[in-house]
Coordinates of C-alpha atoms in Angstrom, one line a residue:
X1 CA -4.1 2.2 56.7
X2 CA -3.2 3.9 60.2
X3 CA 0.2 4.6 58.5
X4 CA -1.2 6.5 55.8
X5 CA -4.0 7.9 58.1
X6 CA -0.8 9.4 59.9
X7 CA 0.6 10.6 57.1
X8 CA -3.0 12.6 55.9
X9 CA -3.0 14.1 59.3
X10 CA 0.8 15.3 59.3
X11 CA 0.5 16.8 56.1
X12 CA -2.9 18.5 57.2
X13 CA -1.9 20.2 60.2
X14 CA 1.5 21.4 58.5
X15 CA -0.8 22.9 55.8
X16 CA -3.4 24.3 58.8
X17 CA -0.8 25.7 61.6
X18 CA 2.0 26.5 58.8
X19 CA 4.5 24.5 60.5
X20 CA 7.9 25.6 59.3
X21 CA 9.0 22.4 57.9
X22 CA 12.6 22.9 59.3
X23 CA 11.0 22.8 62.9
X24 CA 8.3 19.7 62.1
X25 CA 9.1 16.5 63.7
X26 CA 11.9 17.7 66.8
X27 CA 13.1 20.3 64.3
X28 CA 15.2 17.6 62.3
X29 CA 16.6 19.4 58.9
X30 CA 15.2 16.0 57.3
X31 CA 11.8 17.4 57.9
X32 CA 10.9 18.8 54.5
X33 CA 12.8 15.5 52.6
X34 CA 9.7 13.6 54.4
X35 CA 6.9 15.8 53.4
X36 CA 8.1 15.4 49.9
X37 CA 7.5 11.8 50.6
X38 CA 4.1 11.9 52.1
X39 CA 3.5 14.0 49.4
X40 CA 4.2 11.8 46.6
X41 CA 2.6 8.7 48.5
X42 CA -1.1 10.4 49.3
X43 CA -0.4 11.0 45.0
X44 CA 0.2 8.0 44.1
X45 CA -2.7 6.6 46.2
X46 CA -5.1 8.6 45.1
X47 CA -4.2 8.3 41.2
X48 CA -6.6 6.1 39.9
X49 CA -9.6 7.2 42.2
X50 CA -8.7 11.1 40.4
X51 CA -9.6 9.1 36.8
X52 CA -12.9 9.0 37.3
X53 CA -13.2 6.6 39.3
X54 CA -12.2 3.7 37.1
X55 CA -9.8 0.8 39.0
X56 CA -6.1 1.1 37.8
X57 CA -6.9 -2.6 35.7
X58 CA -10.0 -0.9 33.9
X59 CA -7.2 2.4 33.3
X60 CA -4.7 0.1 32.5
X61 CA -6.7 -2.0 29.9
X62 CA -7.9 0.8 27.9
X63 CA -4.5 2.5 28.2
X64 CA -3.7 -0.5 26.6
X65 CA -6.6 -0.9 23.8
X66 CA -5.3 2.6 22.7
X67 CA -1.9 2.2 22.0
X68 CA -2.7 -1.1 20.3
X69 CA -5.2 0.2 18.3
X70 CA -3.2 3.9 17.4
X71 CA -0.1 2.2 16.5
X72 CA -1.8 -0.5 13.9
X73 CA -4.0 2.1 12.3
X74 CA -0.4 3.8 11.7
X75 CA 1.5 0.5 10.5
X76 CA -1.3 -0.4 8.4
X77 CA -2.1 3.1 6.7
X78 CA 2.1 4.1 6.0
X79 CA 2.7 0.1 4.9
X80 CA 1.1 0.4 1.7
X81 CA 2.3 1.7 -1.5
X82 CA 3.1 5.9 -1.5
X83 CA 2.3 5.4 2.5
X84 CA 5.9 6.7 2.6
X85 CA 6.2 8.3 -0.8
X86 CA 3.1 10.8 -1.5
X87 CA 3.4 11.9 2.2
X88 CA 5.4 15.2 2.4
X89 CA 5.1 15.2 6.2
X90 CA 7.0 11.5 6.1
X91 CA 8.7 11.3 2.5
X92 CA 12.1 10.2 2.9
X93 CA 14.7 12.0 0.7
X94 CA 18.0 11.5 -0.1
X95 CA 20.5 11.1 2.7
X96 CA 22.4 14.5 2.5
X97 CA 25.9 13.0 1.2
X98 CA 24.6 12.0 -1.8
X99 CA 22.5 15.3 -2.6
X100 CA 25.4 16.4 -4.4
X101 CA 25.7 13.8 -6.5
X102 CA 22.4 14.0 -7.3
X103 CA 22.8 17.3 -8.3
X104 CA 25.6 16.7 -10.6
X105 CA 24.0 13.7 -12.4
X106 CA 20.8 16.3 -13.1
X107 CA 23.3 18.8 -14.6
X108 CA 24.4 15.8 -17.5
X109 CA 20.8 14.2 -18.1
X110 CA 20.8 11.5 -15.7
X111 CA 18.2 12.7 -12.6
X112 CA 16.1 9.7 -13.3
X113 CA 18.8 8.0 -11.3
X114 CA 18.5 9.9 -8.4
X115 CA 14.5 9.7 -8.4
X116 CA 14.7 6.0 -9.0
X117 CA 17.2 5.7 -5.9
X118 CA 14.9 8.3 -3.6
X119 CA 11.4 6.3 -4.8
X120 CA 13.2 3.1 -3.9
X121 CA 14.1 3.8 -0.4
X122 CA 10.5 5.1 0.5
X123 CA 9.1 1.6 -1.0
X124 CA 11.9 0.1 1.8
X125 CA 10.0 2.0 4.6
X126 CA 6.7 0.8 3.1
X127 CA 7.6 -2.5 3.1
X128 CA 9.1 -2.7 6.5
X129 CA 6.4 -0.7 8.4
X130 CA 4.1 -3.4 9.0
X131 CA 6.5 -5.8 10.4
X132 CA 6.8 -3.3 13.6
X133 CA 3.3 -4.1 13.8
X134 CA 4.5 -7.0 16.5
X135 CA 7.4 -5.1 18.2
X136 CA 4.4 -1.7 19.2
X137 CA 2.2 -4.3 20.5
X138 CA 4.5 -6.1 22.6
X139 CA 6.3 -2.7 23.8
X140 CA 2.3 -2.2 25.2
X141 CA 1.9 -5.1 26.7
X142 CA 5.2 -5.0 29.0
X143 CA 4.0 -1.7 30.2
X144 CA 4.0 -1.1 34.0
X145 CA 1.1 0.1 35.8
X146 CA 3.0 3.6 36.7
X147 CA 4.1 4.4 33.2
X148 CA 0.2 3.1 32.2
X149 CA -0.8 6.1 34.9
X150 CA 1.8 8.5 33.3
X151 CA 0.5 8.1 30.1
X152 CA -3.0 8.5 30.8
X153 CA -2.6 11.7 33.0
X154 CA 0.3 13.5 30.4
X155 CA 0.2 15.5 27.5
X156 CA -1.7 14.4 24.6
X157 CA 1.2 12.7 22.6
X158 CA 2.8 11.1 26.1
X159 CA 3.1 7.5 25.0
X160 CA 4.4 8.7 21.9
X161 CA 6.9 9.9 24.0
X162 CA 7.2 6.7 26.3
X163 CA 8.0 4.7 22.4
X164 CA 10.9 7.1 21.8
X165 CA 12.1 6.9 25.1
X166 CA 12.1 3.1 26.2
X167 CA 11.3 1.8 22.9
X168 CA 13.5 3.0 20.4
X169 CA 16.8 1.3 21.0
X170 CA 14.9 -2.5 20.8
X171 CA 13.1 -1.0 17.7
X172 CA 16.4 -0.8 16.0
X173 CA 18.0 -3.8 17.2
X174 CA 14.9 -5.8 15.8
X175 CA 14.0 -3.8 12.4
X176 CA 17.2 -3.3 11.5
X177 CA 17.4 -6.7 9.9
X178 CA 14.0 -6.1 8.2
X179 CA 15.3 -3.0 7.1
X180 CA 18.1 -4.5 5.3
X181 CA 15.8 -6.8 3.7
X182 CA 12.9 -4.6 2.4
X183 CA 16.0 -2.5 0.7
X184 CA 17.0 -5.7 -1.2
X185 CA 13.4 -6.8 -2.0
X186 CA 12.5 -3.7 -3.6
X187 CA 16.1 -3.0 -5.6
X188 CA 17.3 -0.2 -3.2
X189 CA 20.8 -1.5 -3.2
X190 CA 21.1 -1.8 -7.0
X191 CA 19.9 1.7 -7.4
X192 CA 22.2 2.8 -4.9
X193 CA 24.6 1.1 -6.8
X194 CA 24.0 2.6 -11.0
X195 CA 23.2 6.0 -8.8
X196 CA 27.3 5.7 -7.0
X197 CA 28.6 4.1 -10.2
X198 CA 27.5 6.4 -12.8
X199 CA 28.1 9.2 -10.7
X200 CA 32.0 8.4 -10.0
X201 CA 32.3 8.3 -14.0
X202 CA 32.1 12.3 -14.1
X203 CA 35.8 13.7 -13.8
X204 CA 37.1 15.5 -10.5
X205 CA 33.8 14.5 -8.3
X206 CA 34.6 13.5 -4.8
X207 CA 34.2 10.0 -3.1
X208 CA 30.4 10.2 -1.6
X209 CA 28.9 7.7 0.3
X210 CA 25.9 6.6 2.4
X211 CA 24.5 4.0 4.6
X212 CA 20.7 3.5 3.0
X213 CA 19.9 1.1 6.0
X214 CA 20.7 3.8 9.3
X215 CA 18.8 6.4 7.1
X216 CA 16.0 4.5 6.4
X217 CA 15.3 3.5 9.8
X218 CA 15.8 6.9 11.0
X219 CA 13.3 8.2 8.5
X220 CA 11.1 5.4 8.8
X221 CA 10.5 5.8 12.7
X222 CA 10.4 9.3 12.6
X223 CA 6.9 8.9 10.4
X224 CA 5.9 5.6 12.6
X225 CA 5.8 7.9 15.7
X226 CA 4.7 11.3 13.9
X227 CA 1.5 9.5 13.2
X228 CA 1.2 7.6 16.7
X229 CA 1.6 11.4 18.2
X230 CA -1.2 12.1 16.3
X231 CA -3.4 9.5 16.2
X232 CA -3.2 9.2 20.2
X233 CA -4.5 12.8 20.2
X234 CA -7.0 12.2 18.2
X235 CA -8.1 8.9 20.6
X236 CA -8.2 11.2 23.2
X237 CA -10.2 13.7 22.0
X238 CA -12.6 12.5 19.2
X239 CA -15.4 9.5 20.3
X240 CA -15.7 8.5 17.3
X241 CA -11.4 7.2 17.7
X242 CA -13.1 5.0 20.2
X243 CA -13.5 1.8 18.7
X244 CA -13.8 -0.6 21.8
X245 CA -16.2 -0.5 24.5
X246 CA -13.1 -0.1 26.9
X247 CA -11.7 3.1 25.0
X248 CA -15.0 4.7 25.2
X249 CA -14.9 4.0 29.0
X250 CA -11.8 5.0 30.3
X251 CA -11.6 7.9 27.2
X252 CA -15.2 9.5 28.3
X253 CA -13.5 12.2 31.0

């Protein structure tokens, strides 16, 4: 406490006199490295009393509630049927290599193969959404207390922004697998497969291919954390978001 007293009262009469900050402290050139410290230390203890003052547990908790409660409204509304495929914000098209193709199987009759094949990969993301259910909730509860601070104090899509950051890579590693399998459960790969083969029968067309799994997942994530952006925005700003009595406490600024 007398430490950070000290440090209150530097910073104080460097702020009242105007101390150059190249002379403070027996005019050492390391002078303005410390204030930067002293700084960031009366900040970082003062954080939670500037949120109203609620204790960094009460902060952290309904930090918490919110991301838990954003990210399985969004699982639970894009893993059911057309969550993926009626949404033109999230739809997932054809990977690029094999828009060509489509467009020369159109030209001789056959665009039912390409729809078939396009339908079929959003029903992949459908299927495999909710399964990240588990992954969001455990990515919440390993948070630290700074990033929980962070969060609360940034922009209104900040831990959407925390996800991508720390989250994504682990995201991958782990729904990758269910990826694969939600392509096989709902006949992706032999769609992919009549869409290549009866493609490669028209003369002089070259060699396409795709990977249906890294596209997917790209796509798939891409909506997952469109909708988190918005519906931590929407926790933030609208009461009625609020559905526990911890997320209308920390919430209510």
């Amino acid at each position: 406490m007398r430490y950070l007293n000290f440090l209150i009262l530097i910073v104080a009469l460097s702020a009242a006199h105007q101390i150059p900050s190249a002379s403070f402290i027996g005019g050492s050139v390391e002078a303005q490295g410390f204030l930067d410290k002293v700084k960031k230390t009366l900040k970082k203890s003062n954080a939670a009393e500037n949120i109203t003052g609620l204790s960094e547990e009460e902060i952290a908790a309904g930090l918490r509630d919110a991301l838990k409660v954003g990210t399985e409204t969004v699982v639970n509304n894009l893993g059911t049927v057309d969550g993926f495929n009626l949404d033109e914000a999230i739809h997932i098209p054809l990977p690029k290599q094999l828009k060509r193709a489509k467009s020369a199987l159109d030209k001789i009759g056959m665009s039912k193969l390409g729809d078939d094949l396009e339908l079929k990969l959003n029903r992949a993301a459908e299927v495999a959404t909710p399964k990240a259910k588990a992954l969001f909730q455990n990515a919440v509860e390993t948070m630290t207390l700074d990033d929980v601070l962070s969060i609360y104090n940034g922009p209104t899509d900040a831990a959407t922004q925390y996800f991508r950051e720390k989250m994504t890579p682990s995201l991958i590693e782990a729904m990758k697998p269910v990826i694969d399998d939600s392509l096989a459960e709902v006949g992706a790969v032999q769609s992919y497969d009549a869409f290549i083969g009866r493609y490669k029968d028209i003369p002089f067309v070259p060699n396409l291919k795709a990977d249906l799994s890294e596209h997917v997942m790209e796509r798939a994530l891409d909506g997952v954390f469109h909708y988190v952006a918005i519906e931590e925005a929407a926790i933030r700003s609208n009461p009625v978001k609020r559905t526990t009595d911890i997320l209308k406490k920390v919430f209510t600024k």
